[in-house]
PDB file of C-alpha atoms and ligand atoms in Angstrom:
ATOM      1  CA  MET T 234       7.451 -30.625 -10.274  1.00  0.00           C
ATOM      2  CA  SER T 235       8.244 -34.536  -9.360  1.00  0.00           C
ATOM      3  CA  ASP T 236       8.903 -35.328  -5.792  1.00  0.00           C
ATOM      4  CA  GLN T 237      12.725 -37.447  -6.499  1.00  0.00           C
ATOM      5  CA  PRO T 238      14.178 -35.294  -9.332  1.00  0.00           C
ATOM      6  CA  SER T 239      16.730 -36.407 -11.104  1.00  0.00           C
ATOM      7  CA  ALA T 240      20.014 -34.323 -10.589  1.00  0.00           C
ATOM      8  CA  ASP T 241      19.748 -32.203 -13.018  1.00  0.00           C
ATOM      9  CA  GLU T 242      15.804 -31.261 -12.154  1.00  0.00           C
ATOM     10  CA  ALA T 243      17.131 -30.472  -8.870  1.00  0.00           C
ATOM     11  CA  THR T 244      19.077 -27.641  -9.360  1.00  0.00           C
ATOM     12  CA  VAL T 245      18.251 -23.986  -8.843  1.00  0.00           C
ATOM     13  CA  ALA T 246      17.727 -23.744 -13.049  1.00  0.00           C
ATOM     14  CA  ALA T 247      15.621 -26.790 -13.352  1.00  0.00           C
ATOM     15  CA  LEU T 248      13.548 -25.396 -10.598  1.00  0.00           C
ATOM     16  CA  LEU T 249      13.074 -21.703 -11.597  1.00  0.00           C
ATOM     17  CA  ARG T 250      11.988 -23.214 -15.201  1.00  0.00           C
ATOM     18  CA  ALA T 251       9.551 -25.248 -13.870  1.00  0.00           C
ATOM     19  CA  ALA T 252       7.978 -22.934 -11.514  1.00  0.00           C
ATOM     20  CA  ARG T 253       7.757 -20.117 -14.170  1.00  0.00           C
ATOM     21  CA  ALA T 254       5.846 -22.706 -16.514  1.00  0.00           C
ATOM     22  CA  LEU T 255       3.505 -23.298 -13.665  1.00  0.00           C
ATOM     23  CA  LEU T 256       2.995 -19.646 -12.436  1.00  0.00           C
ATOM     24  CA  ALA T 257       2.945 -18.487 -16.446  1.00  0.00           C
ATOM     25  CA  GLU T 258      -0.856 -19.068 -16.296  1.00  0.00           C
ATOM     26  CA  ARG T 259      -1.831 -16.768 -13.432  1.00  0.00           C
ATOM     27  CA  SER T 260       0.990 -14.360 -12.833  1.00  0.00           C
ATOM     28  CA  ASP T 261       1.970 -12.008 -15.176  1.00  0.00           C
ATOM     29  CA  THR T 262       5.188 -11.534 -13.489  1.00  0.00           C
ATOM     30  CA  ALA T 263       5.881 -15.702 -13.336  1.00  0.00           C
ATOM     31  CA  ALA T 264      10.046 -15.472 -13.329  1.00  0.00           C
ATOM     32  CA  LEU T 265      10.178 -12.982 -10.901  1.00  0.00           C
ATOM     33  CA  ASP T 266       7.788 -14.082  -8.511  1.00  0.00           C
ATOM     34  CA  ALA T 267       9.255 -17.299  -8.846  1.00  0.00           C
ATOM     35  CA  GLU T 268      12.612 -16.102  -8.440  1.00  0.00           C
ATOM     36  CA  LEU T 269      11.024 -13.872  -5.006  1.00  0.00           C
ATOM     37  CA  LEU T 270       9.748 -17.107  -3.886  1.00  0.00           C
ATOM     38  CA  LEU T 271      13.072 -19.298  -4.293  1.00  0.00           C
ATOM     39  CA  ALA T 272      15.533 -16.911  -3.335  1.00  0.00           C
ATOM     40  CA  ALA T 273      13.499 -16.194   0.378  1.00  0.00           C
ATOM     41  CA  THR T 274      12.716 -20.230   0.747  1.00  0.00           C
ATOM     42  CA  LEU T 275      16.923 -20.575   0.375  1.00  0.00           C
ATOM     43  CA  GLY T 276      17.467 -17.575   2.662  1.00  0.00           C
ATOM     44  CA  LYS T 277      19.588 -16.064  -0.114  1.00  0.00           C
ATOM     45  CA  PRO T 278      19.843 -12.698  -2.213  1.00  0.00           C
ATOM     46  CA  ARG T 279      18.331 -12.914  -5.576  1.00  0.00           C
ATOM     47  CA  SER T 280      21.662 -12.594  -6.865  1.00  0.00           C
ATOM     48  CA  PHE T 281      22.404 -16.474  -5.437  1.00  0.00           C
ATOM     49  CA  LEU T 282      19.758 -17.491  -8.063  1.00  0.00           C
ATOM     50  CA  TYR T 283      22.362 -16.429 -10.766  1.00  0.00           C
ATOM     51  CA  ALA T 284      25.676 -17.226  -9.521  1.00  0.00           C
ATOM     52  CA  TRP T 285      24.375 -20.692  -8.878  1.00  0.00           C
ATOM     53  CA  PRO T 286      22.055 -21.891 -11.689  1.00  0.00           C
ATOM     54  CA  ASP T 287      23.384 -25.138 -11.020  1.00  0.00           C
ATOM     55  CA  HIS T 288      23.598 -25.500  -6.892  1.00  0.00           C
ATOM     56  CA  ALA T 289      21.048 -27.952  -6.036  1.00  0.00           C
ATOM     57  CA  PRO T 290      19.162 -27.180  -3.411  1.00  0.00           C
ATOM     58  CA  THR T 291      17.893 -29.852   0.119  1.00  0.00           C
ATOM     59  CA  ALA T 292      14.930 -32.022  -0.033  1.00  0.00           C
ATOM     60  CA  SER T 293      13.653 -29.943   2.360  1.00  0.00           C
ATOM     61  CA  VAL T 294      14.164 -26.286   0.688  1.00  0.00           C
ATOM     62  CA  ARG T 295      13.222 -27.702  -2.383  1.00  0.00           C
ATOM     63  CA  ALA T 296       9.168 -29.432  -0.580  1.00  0.00           C
ATOM     64  CA  ARG T 297       8.871 -25.588   0.580  1.00  0.00           C
ATOM     65  CA  PHE T 298       9.462 -23.976  -2.497  1.00  0.00           C
ATOM     66  CA  GLU T 299       6.903 -26.448  -4.046  1.00  0.00           C
ATOM     67  CA  ALA T 300       4.655 -25.367  -1.311  1.00  0.00           C
ATOM     68  CA  ALA T 301       4.989 -21.864  -1.481  1.00  0.00           C
ATOM     69  CA  VAL T 302       5.088 -21.730  -5.734  1.00  0.00           C
ATOM     70  CA  ALA T 303       1.327 -23.445  -5.202  1.00  0.00           C
ATOM     71  CA  ALA T 304       0.335 -20.913  -3.017  1.00  0.00           C
ATOM     72  CA  ARG T 305       0.881 -18.420  -5.535  1.00  0.00           C
ATOM     73  CA  SER T 306      -0.157 -20.484  -8.588  1.00  0.00           C
ATOM     74  CA  SER T 307      -3.978 -20.668  -6.328  1.00  0.00           C
ATOM     75  CA  GLY T 308      -3.773 -16.728  -6.061  1.00  0.00           C
ATOM     76  CA  THR T 309      -1.667 -16.182  -2.981  1.00  0.00           C
ATOM     77  CA  PRO T 310       0.159 -13.074  -3.671  1.00  0.00           C
ATOM     78  CA  VAL T 311       4.375 -13.460  -3.573  1.00  0.00           C
ATOM     79  CA  ALA T 312       4.504 -10.882  -0.803  1.00  0.00           C
ATOM     80  CA  TYR T 313       1.867 -12.943   1.422  1.00  0.00           C
ATOM     81  CA  THR T 314       3.801 -15.791   1.394  1.00  0.00           C
ATOM     82  CA  LEU T 315       7.046 -13.589   1.617  1.00  0.00           C
ATOM     83  CA  GLY T 316       5.588 -11.589   4.851  1.00  0.00           C
ATOM     84  CA  VAL T 317       7.536  -8.983   3.439  1.00  0.00           C
ATOM     85  CA  LYS T 318       6.897  -6.182   0.635  1.00  0.00           C
ATOM     86  CA  GLU T 319       8.949  -2.928   0.136  1.00  0.00           C
ATOM     87  CA  PHE T 320       7.889   0.281   0.063  1.00  0.00           C
ATOM     88  CA  PHE T 321       9.492   3.374  -0.848  1.00  0.00           C
ATOM     89  CA  GLY T 322      12.870   1.657  -0.384  1.00  0.00           C
ATOM     90  CA  ILE T 323      11.774   0.263   2.881  1.00  0.00           C
ATOM     91  CA  ASP T 324      10.561  -3.344   3.635  1.00  0.00           C
ATOM     92  CA  LEU T 325       7.291  -3.574   5.540  1.00  0.00           C
ATOM     93  CA  ALA T 326       5.644  -6.462   7.082  1.00  0.00           C
ATOM     94  CA  VAL T 327       2.570  -7.601   5.835  1.00  0.00           C
ATOM     95  CA  ASN T 328      -0.377 -10.052   6.252  1.00  0.00           C
ATOM     96  CA  PRO T 329      -3.631 -10.895   4.562  1.00  0.00           C
ATOM     97  CA  SER T 330      -5.081  -8.227   7.051  1.00  0.00           C
ATOM     98  CA  VAL T 331      -3.455  -5.424   5.022  1.00  0.00           C
ATOM     99  CA  LEU T 332      -3.393  -4.392   1.393  1.00  0.00           C
ATOM    100  CA  ILE T 333       0.061  -5.083   0.440  1.00  0.00           C
ATOM    101  CA  PRO T 334       1.503  -1.376  -0.179  1.00  0.00           C
ATOM    102  CA  ARG T 335       1.751  -0.583  -3.578  1.00  0.00           C
ATOM    103  CA  PRO T 336       4.221   1.700  -5.943  1.00  0.00           C
ATOM    104  CA  ASP T 337       1.276   3.732  -7.326  1.00  0.00           C
ATOM    105  CA  THR T 338       0.914   4.932  -3.389  1.00  0.00           C
ATOM    106  CA  GLU T 339       4.345   6.471  -3.843  1.00  0.00           C
ATOM    107  CA  THR T 340       2.745   9.586  -5.505  1.00  0.00           C
ATOM    108  CA  LEU T 341       0.923  10.857  -2.360  1.00  0.00           C
ATOM    109  CA  VAL T 342       3.788   9.807  -0.005  1.00  0.00           C
ATOM    110  CA  GLU T 343       5.857  12.229  -2.180  1.00  0.00           C
ATOM    111  CA  CYS T 344       3.068  14.878  -2.467  1.00  0.00           C
ATOM    112  CA  ALA T 345       2.833  14.634   1.200  1.00  0.00           C
ATOM    113  CA  ILE T 346       6.831  14.861   2.000  1.00  0.00           C
ATOM    114  CA  GLU T 347       6.854  17.652  -0.401  1.00  0.00           C
ATOM    115  CA  ARG T 348       4.142  19.841   0.397  1.00  0.00           C
ATOM    116  CA  ILE T 349       3.396  19.038   4.277  1.00  0.00           C
ATOM    117  CA  PRO T 350       4.357  22.854   5.701  1.00  0.00           C
ATOM    118  CA  MET T 351       7.229  22.197   9.249  1.00  0.00           C
ATOM    119  CA  GLY T 352       6.175  21.269  12.258  1.00  0.00           C
ATOM    120  CA  SER T 353       2.804  19.843  11.272  1.00  0.00           C
ATOM    121  CA  ALA T 354      -0.323  17.713  12.891  1.00  0.00           C
ATOM    122  CA  VAL T 355      -0.809  15.214  10.071  1.00  0.00           C
ATOM    123  CA  VAL T 356      -2.933  12.052  10.307  1.00  0.00           C
ATOM    124  CA  ASP T 357      -3.064   9.106   7.991  1.00  0.00           C
ATOM    125  CA  LEU T 358      -6.723   8.200   7.191  1.00  0.00           C
ATOM    126  CA  GLY T 359      -7.091   4.073   6.712  1.00  0.00           C
ATOM    127  CA  THR T 360      -3.219   3.262   7.469  1.00  0.00           C
ATOM    128  CA  GLY T 361      -3.180  -0.754   6.497  1.00  0.00           C
ATOM    129  CA  SER T 362       0.199  -1.781   6.932  1.00  0.00           C
ATOM    130  CA  GLY T 363       1.580   1.671   8.097  1.00  0.00           C
ATOM    131  CA  ALA T 364       3.156   2.347   5.073  1.00  0.00           C
ATOM    132  CA  VAL T 365       2.408   5.950   4.163  1.00  0.00           C
ATOM    133  CA  ALA T 366       2.691   6.718   7.714  1.00  0.00           C
ATOM    134  CA  VAL T 367       5.929   5.153   8.417  1.00  0.00           C
ATOM    135  CA  VAL T 368       7.528   6.521   5.597  1.00  0.00           C
ATOM    136  CA  LEU T 369       6.497   9.720   6.401  1.00  0.00           C
ATOM    137  CA  ALA T 370       7.452   9.320  10.463  1.00  0.00           C
ATOM    138  CA  ARG T 371      11.130   8.518   8.879  1.00  0.00           C
ATOM    139  CA  GLU T 372      10.891  10.982   5.855  1.00  0.00           C
ATOM    140  CA  ARG T 373       9.604  13.813   8.253  1.00  0.00           C
ATOM    141  CA  PRO T 374      10.296  13.785  11.531  1.00  0.00           C
ATOM    142  CA  ASP T 375       9.557  17.221  11.961  1.00  0.00           C
ATOM    143  CA  CYS T 376       5.403  16.178  12.114  1.00  0.00           C
ATOM    144  CA  ARG T 377       3.416  14.044  14.731  1.00  0.00           C
ATOM    145  CA  LEU T 378       2.125  11.188  12.899  1.00  0.00           C
ATOM    146  CA  LEU T 379      -1.175   9.952  13.577  1.00  0.00           C
ATOM    147  CA  ALA T 380      -2.607   7.049  11.567  1.00  0.00           C
ATOM    148  CA  THR T 381      -5.866   5.190  11.880  1.00  0.00           C
ATOM    149  CA  ASP T 382      -7.702   2.238  10.882  1.00  0.00           C
ATOM    150  CA  ARG T 383     -11.185   0.975  11.382  1.00  0.00           C
ATOM    151  CA  SER T 384      -9.256  -2.638  11.440  1.00  0.00           C
ATOM    152  CA  LEU T 385      -7.279  -3.608  14.626  1.00  0.00           C
ATOM    153  CA  PRO T 386      -5.507  -5.886  12.850  1.00  0.00           C
ATOM    154  CA  ALA T 387      -4.053  -3.781  10.476  1.00  0.00           C
ATOM    155  CA  LEU T 388      -3.211  -1.520  13.198  1.00  0.00           C
ATOM    156  CA  ARG T 389      -1.115  -4.506  15.012  1.00  0.00           C
ATOM    157  CA  VAL T 390       0.571  -4.919  11.398  1.00  0.00           C
ATOM    158  CA  ALA T 391       1.424  -1.064  10.999  1.00  0.00           C
ATOM    159  CA  GLN T 392       2.225  -0.570  14.813  1.00  0.00           C
ATOM    160  CA  GLY T 393       5.054  -3.239  14.399  1.00  0.00           C
ATOM    161  CA  ASN T 394       6.303  -2.205  11.439  1.00  0.00           C
ATOM    162  CA  ALA T 395       6.310   1.550  13.176  1.00  0.00           C
ATOM    163  CA  ARG T 396       8.260  -0.032  16.087  1.00  0.00           C
ATOM    164  CA  HIS T 397      10.614  -1.932  13.520  1.00  0.00           C
ATOM    165  CA  HIS T 398      11.425   1.090  11.669  1.00  0.00           C
ATOM    166  CA  ASP T 399      11.961   2.952  15.049  1.00  0.00           C
ATOM    167  CA  CYS T 400       9.273   5.830  14.140  1.00  0.00           C
ATOM    168  CA  GLN T 401       7.196   7.635  16.075  1.00  0.00           C
ATOM    169  CA  VAL T 402       3.447   7.255  15.282  1.00  0.00           C
ATOM    170  CA  ALA T 403       0.410   7.560  17.361  1.00  0.00           C
ATOM    171  CA  TRP T 404      -2.511   5.425  16.291  1.00  0.00           C
ATOM    172  CA  LEU T 405      -6.330   5.260  16.849  1.00  0.00           C
ATOM    173  CA  CYS T 406      -8.655   2.379  15.562  1.00  0.00           C
ATOM    174  CA  ALA T 407     -11.617   4.297  14.139  1.00  0.00           C
ATOM    175  CA  ASP T 408     -14.377   5.009  11.371  1.00  0.00           C
ATOM    176  CA  TRP T 409     -12.229   7.540   9.045  1.00  0.00           C
ATOM    177  CA  THR T 410     -11.945  10.897  10.751  1.00  0.00           C
ATOM    178  CA  SER T 411     -14.681  10.221  13.590  1.00  0.00           C
ATOM    179  CA  ALA T 412     -13.166  10.698  16.697  1.00  0.00           C
ATOM    180  CA  LEU T 413     -10.716  13.403  15.375  1.00  0.00           C
ATOM    181  CA  ALA T 414     -11.512  16.321  17.382  1.00  0.00           C
ATOM    182  CA  ALA T 415     -12.697  19.830  15.419  1.00  0.00           C
ATOM    183  CA  ARG T 416      -9.467  22.020  14.357  1.00  0.00           C
ATOM    184  CA  SER T 417      -7.028  19.493  15.450  1.00  0.00           C
ATOM    185  CA  VAL T 418      -5.161  18.756  12.052  1.00  0.00           C
ATOM    186  CA  ASP T 419      -2.827  20.104   9.989  1.00  0.00           C
ATOM    187  CA  VAL T 420      -2.753  17.528   6.930  1.00  0.00           C
ATOM    188  CA  LEU T 421      -5.405  14.754   6.707  1.00  0.00           C
ATOM    189  CA  LEU T 422      -3.949  12.122   3.977  1.00  0.00           C
ATOM    190  CA  SER T 423      -5.182   9.011   2.488  1.00  0.00           C
ATOM    191  CA  ASN T 424      -4.947   6.138  -0.245  1.00  0.00           C
ATOM    192  CA  PRO T 425      -9.029   4.751   1.240  1.00  0.00           C
ATOM    193  CA  PRO T 426     -10.677   1.842  -0.665  1.00  0.00           C
ATOM    194  CA  TYR T 427     -11.747   3.112  -4.439  1.00  0.00           C
ATOM    195  CA  VAL T 428     -12.450  -0.043  -6.644  1.00  0.00           C
ATOM    196  CA  ALA T 429     -16.121   0.087  -7.025  1.00  0.00           C
ATOM    197  CA  GLU T 430     -18.826  -3.072  -6.274  1.00  0.00           C
ATOM    198  CA  GLY T 431     -18.088  -5.522  -9.257  1.00  0.00           C
ATOM    199  CA  ASP T 432     -14.775  -3.867 -11.143  1.00  0.00           C
ATOM    200  CA  PRO T 433     -13.975  -6.627 -12.725  1.00  0.00           C
ATOM    201  CA  HIS T 434      -9.930  -6.481 -11.397  1.00  0.00           C
ATOM    202  CA  LEU T 435     -11.511  -7.602  -8.260  1.00  0.00           C
ATOM    203  CA  ALA T 436     -11.148 -11.089  -8.910  1.00  0.00           C
ATOM    204  CA  ALA T 437      -7.191 -10.988  -9.070  1.00  0.00           C
ATOM    205  CA  LEU T 438      -7.329  -9.139  -6.464  1.00  0.00           C
ATOM    206  CA  ALA T 439      -9.187 -11.718  -3.725  1.00  0.00           C
ATOM    207  CA  ALA T 440      -6.234 -12.459  -1.391  1.00  0.00           C
ATOM    208  CA  GLU T 441      -6.522  -9.005  -0.081  1.00  0.00           C
ATOM    209  CA  PRO T 442      -9.025  -7.583   2.311  1.00  0.00           C
ATOM    210  CA  VAL T 443     -12.352  -6.281   0.572  1.00  0.00           C
ATOM    211  CA  ASN T 444     -12.365  -3.260   3.321  1.00  0.00           C
ATOM    212  CA  ALA T 445      -9.189  -2.002   1.756  1.00  0.00           C
ATOM    213  CA  LEU T 446     -10.456  -2.116  -1.559  1.00  0.00           C
ATOM    214  CA  VAL T 447     -14.428  -1.375  -2.175  1.00  0.00           C
ATOM    215  CA  SER T 448     -15.875   1.323  -1.496  1.00  0.00           C
ATOM    216  CA  GLY T 449     -19.537   1.701  -2.808  1.00  0.00           C
ATOM    217  CA  ARG T 450     -21.206   1.234  -6.332  1.00  0.00           C
ATOM    218  CA  ASP T 451     -18.620   4.314  -7.853  1.00  0.00           C
ATOM    219  CA  GLY T 452     -16.121   3.446  -5.455  1.00  0.00           C
ATOM    220  CA  LEU T 453     -16.475   6.853  -4.002  1.00  0.00           C
ATOM    221  CA  ASP T 454     -17.900   6.194  -1.040  1.00  0.00           C
ATOM    222  CA  ALA T 455     -15.259   6.320   1.144  1.00  0.00           C
ATOM    223  CA  ILE T 456     -13.561   9.248  -0.337  1.00  0.00           C
ATOM    224  CA  ARG T 457     -17.103  11.434   0.335  1.00  0.00           C
ATOM    225  CA  ALA T 458     -17.165  10.384   3.838  1.00  0.00           C
ATOM    226  CA  ILE T 459     -13.269  11.367   4.090  1.00  0.00           C
ATOM    227  CA  VAL T 460     -13.565  14.973   2.334  1.00  0.00           C
ATOM    228  CA  ALA T 461     -17.808  15.346   4.221  1.00  0.00           C
ATOM    229  CA  ASP T 462     -15.848  15.780   7.722  1.00  0.00           C
ATOM    230  CA  ALA T 463     -12.466  16.729   6.487  1.00  0.00           C
ATOM    231  CA  PRO T 464     -13.741  20.933   6.854  1.00  0.00           C
ATOM    232  CA  ARG T 465     -14.770  20.225  10.483  1.00  0.00           C
ATOM    233  CA  VAL T 466     -11.601  18.782  11.431  1.00  0.00           C
ATOM    234  CA  LEU T 467      -8.359  20.860   9.305  1.00  0.00           C
ATOM    235  CA  ARG T 468      -7.376  24.002  10.553  1.00  0.00           C
ATOM    236  CA  ALA T 469      -7.455  27.152   8.576  1.00  0.00           C
ATOM    237  CA  GLY T 470      -5.429  26.061   5.547  1.00  0.00           C
ATOM    238  CA  GLY T 471      -4.926  22.898   6.482  1.00  0.00           C
ATOM    239  CA  GLN T 472      -4.734  20.629   3.526  1.00  0.00           C
ATOM    240  CA  LEU T 473      -6.307  17.101   2.399  1.00  0.00           C
ATOM    241  CA  LEU T 474      -4.891  14.694   0.147  1.00  0.00           C
ATOM    242  CA  LEU T 475      -6.469  11.509  -1.393  1.00  0.00           C
ATOM    243  CA  GLU T 476      -5.486   8.963  -3.744  1.00  0.00           C
ATOM    244  CA  HIS T 477      -7.779   7.909  -6.421  1.00  0.00           C
ATOM    245  CA  GLY T 478      -8.442   5.857  -9.223  1.00  0.00           C
ATOM    246  CA  TRP T 479      -6.705   7.015 -12.360  1.00  0.00           C
ATOM    247  CA  ASP T 480     -10.464   7.979 -13.729  1.00  0.00           C
ATOM    248  CA  GLN T 481     -11.796   9.654 -10.508  1.00  0.00           C
ATOM    249  CA  ALA T 482      -9.770  12.763 -10.598  1.00  0.00           C
ATOM    250  CA  ALA T 483     -12.208  14.754 -11.385  1.00  0.00           C
ATOM    251  CA  ALA T 484     -15.422  13.426  -9.400  1.00  0.00           C
ATOM    252  CA  VAL T 485     -13.214  14.082  -6.450  1.00  0.00           C
ATOM    253  CA  ARG T 486     -12.032  17.515  -6.905  1.00  0.00           C
ATOM    254  CA  ALA T 487     -15.807  18.070  -7.718  1.00  0.00           C
ATOM    255  CA  LEU T 488     -16.378  16.494  -4.571  1.00  0.00           C
ATOM    256  CA  LEU T 489     -13.484  19.004  -2.797  1.00  0.00           C
ATOM    257  CA  CYS T 490     -14.683  22.083  -4.334  1.00  0.00           C
ATOM    258  CA  GLU T 491     -19.011  21.246  -2.910  1.00  0.00           C
ATOM    259  CA  ALA T 492     -17.276  20.904   0.464  1.00  0.00           C
ATOM    260  CA  GLY T 493     -15.479  23.928   0.100  1.00  0.00           C
ATOM    261  CA  PHE T 494     -11.817  23.482  -0.413  1.00  0.00           C
ATOM    262  CA  GLU T 495      -9.634  25.917  -2.476  1.00  0.00           C
ATOM    263  CA  ALA T 496      -6.789  25.788  -4.319  1.00  0.00           C
ATOM    264  CA  LEU T 497      -7.812  22.012  -5.812  1.00  0.00           C
ATOM    265  CA  GLU T 498      -5.122  20.478  -7.187  1.00  0.00           C
ATOM    266  CA  SER T 499      -4.598  16.534  -8.824  1.00  0.00           C
ATOM    267  CA  VAL T 500      -0.832  15.474  -9.088  1.00  0.00           C
ATOM    268  CA  ARG T 501      -0.490  12.931 -11.952  1.00  0.00           C
ATOM    269  CA  ASP T 502       2.035   9.493 -11.585  1.00  0.00           C
ATOM    270  CA  LEU T 503       4.995   8.548 -13.617  1.00  0.00           C
ATOM    271  CA  ASN T 504       2.483   7.102 -16.301  1.00  0.00           C
ATOM    272  CA  GLY T 505       0.315  10.237 -16.756  1.00  0.00           C
ATOM    273  CA  HIS T 506      -2.259   9.287 -14.395  1.00  0.00           C
ATOM    274  CA  GLU T 507      -4.605  12.133 -12.424  1.00  0.00           C
ATOM    275  CA  ARG T 508      -3.858   9.777  -9.049  1.00  0.00           C
ATOM    276  CA  VAL T 509      -3.750  12.165  -6.135  1.00  0.00           C
ATOM    277  CA  SER T 510      -5.888  15.032  -5.671  1.00  0.00           C
ATOM    278  CA  LEU T 511      -5.545  17.485  -3.151  1.00  0.00           C
ATOM    279  CA  GLY T 512      -7.107  21.230  -1.655  1.00  0.00           C
ATOM    280  CA  ARG T 513      -6.689  23.577   1.217  1.00  0.00           C
ATOM    281  CA  ARG T 514      -9.265  24.241   3.705  1.00  0.00           C
ATOM    282  CA  ALA T 515     -10.952  27.665   3.297  1.00  0.00           C
ATOM    283  CA  ALA T 516      -9.798  30.576   5.585  1.00  0.00           C
ATOM    284  CA  ASP T 517     -12.673  30.885   8.443  1.00  0.00           C
ATOM    285  CA  ALA T 518     -14.937  33.440   7.424  1.00  0.00           C
ATOM    286  CA  ILE T 519     -14.563  36.709   9.624  1.00  0.00           C
ATOM    287  CA  ARG T 520     -17.253  37.214  11.894  1.00  0.00           C
TER     288      ARG T 520
HETATM  289  C1  SAM Y  16      -5.998   1.150   0.098  1.00  0.00           C
HETATM  290  S1  SAM Y  16      -5.761   0.448   1.826  1.00  0.00           S
HETATM  291  C2  SAM Y  16      -4.799   1.476   2.077  1.00  0.00           C
HETATM  292  C3  SAM Y  16      -3.682   1.259   3.245  1.00  0.00           C
HETATM  293  C4  SAM Y  16      -2.157   1.790   3.232  1.00  0.00           C
HETATM  294  N1  SAM Y  16      -2.639   3.166   3.400  1.00  0.00           N
HETATM  295  C5  SAM Y  16      -1.156   1.837   1.906  1.00  0.00           C
HETATM  296  O1  SAM Y  16      -1.547   2.715   1.304  1.00  0.00           O
HETATM  297  O2  SAM Y  16      -1.073   0.766   1.417  1.00  0.00           O
HETATM  298  C6  SAM Y  16      -7.664   1.396   2.946  1.00  0.00           C
HETATM  299  C7  SAM Y  16      -7.829   1.575   4.564  1.00  0.00           C
HETATM  300  O3  SAM Y  16      -8.789   1.900   4.446  1.00  0.00           O
HETATM  301  C8  SAM Y  16      -9.273   0.937   5.845  1.00  0.00           C
HETATM  302  N2  SAM Y  16     -10.399   1.605   6.227  1.00  0.00           N
HETATM  303  C9  SAM Y  16     -11.339   1.387   5.229  1.00  0.00           C
HETATM  304  N3  SAM Y  16     -12.599   1.417   5.646  1.00  0.00           N
HETATM  305  C10 SAM Y  16     -12.534   2.583   6.395  1.00  0.00           C
HETATM  306  C11 SAM Y  16     -13.494   3.299   7.614  1.00  0.00           C
HETATM  307  N4  SAM Y  16     -14.330   3.266   7.550  1.00  0.00           N
HETATM  308  N5  SAM Y  16     -12.560   4.239   8.940  1.00  0.00           N
HETATM  309  C12 SAM Y  16     -10.994   3.669   8.605  1.00  0.00           C
HETATM  310  N6  SAM Y  16     -10.234   2.632   7.922  1.00  0.00           N
HETATM  311  C13 SAM Y  16     -10.915   2.196   7.115  1.00  0.00           C
HETATM  312  C14 SAM Y  16      -8.749  -0.540   5.821  1.00  0.00           C
HETATM  313  O4  SAM Y  16      -9.150  -1.465   6.479  1.00  0.00           O
HETATM  314  C15 SAM Y  16      -7.448  -0.272   4.921  1.00  0.00           C
HETATM  315  O5  SAM Y  16      -6.600  -0.290   5.589  1.00  0.00           O
END
């Protein structure tokens, strides 16, 4: 893209063509990325680009678009440039202090919406942008929601999202369940970090916070910590729901079983992969 394009090179269609070519090496979704960035820079919906391919954006719009394309090309995810990501039908603000919410996590949220008993005390562990907590607060206003994270900058983003969507959520900056009182929770749920150290996929995720992604040599350190303390925090019959990697379900069920959880189950995503495992805390033995 040159500084002084000819009239033909400065149209929406031409800008998209040039950006697609530049992004093709970096992104599997080059065309979509280019459209999202240009639509946002223009302050228009994506449909504008299809309706007005011959529109010639101003030089200032072009400059901002080219800067956004350059950022994408050097690895910045589109969501961080736009400052927003859609999740479960709502827009959530994001910045580099939070994981960009993934469609994968909608399986965890759907599971929770269906299974949480009415009026439950629910805790979202490792809330990041607040994606899970905010959607649950909207979908299940009968429940009391608490969301935790060890990252204060992440909690600030989550609080902003809850405020924006007018949701009631309480917040806690803490290491997993450590600050929760014994027998105080009906449902614990989490999308914790679960990528193994050294996993080759991490190269493509370098812009996102490593603490939101990586969890020990086998990716299961966070899940081990949560499962180990969950029986203390949950009321008898309370549930623990965990998102995990597509190949970790058997290992997570084994951890739940070892910790005394009952009614173990793993739930598949739309691709048929077991991505959420859950169990029920056994009732206390009668003494
Ligand atoms: C995979 S991200 C999930 C974010 C969000 N729940 C989502 O689904 O998009 C994991 C989150 O766990 C948080 N986290 C990592 N270690 C933690 C710990 N020891 N205690 C509490 N939160 C932690 C990270 O800061 C991050 O926000």
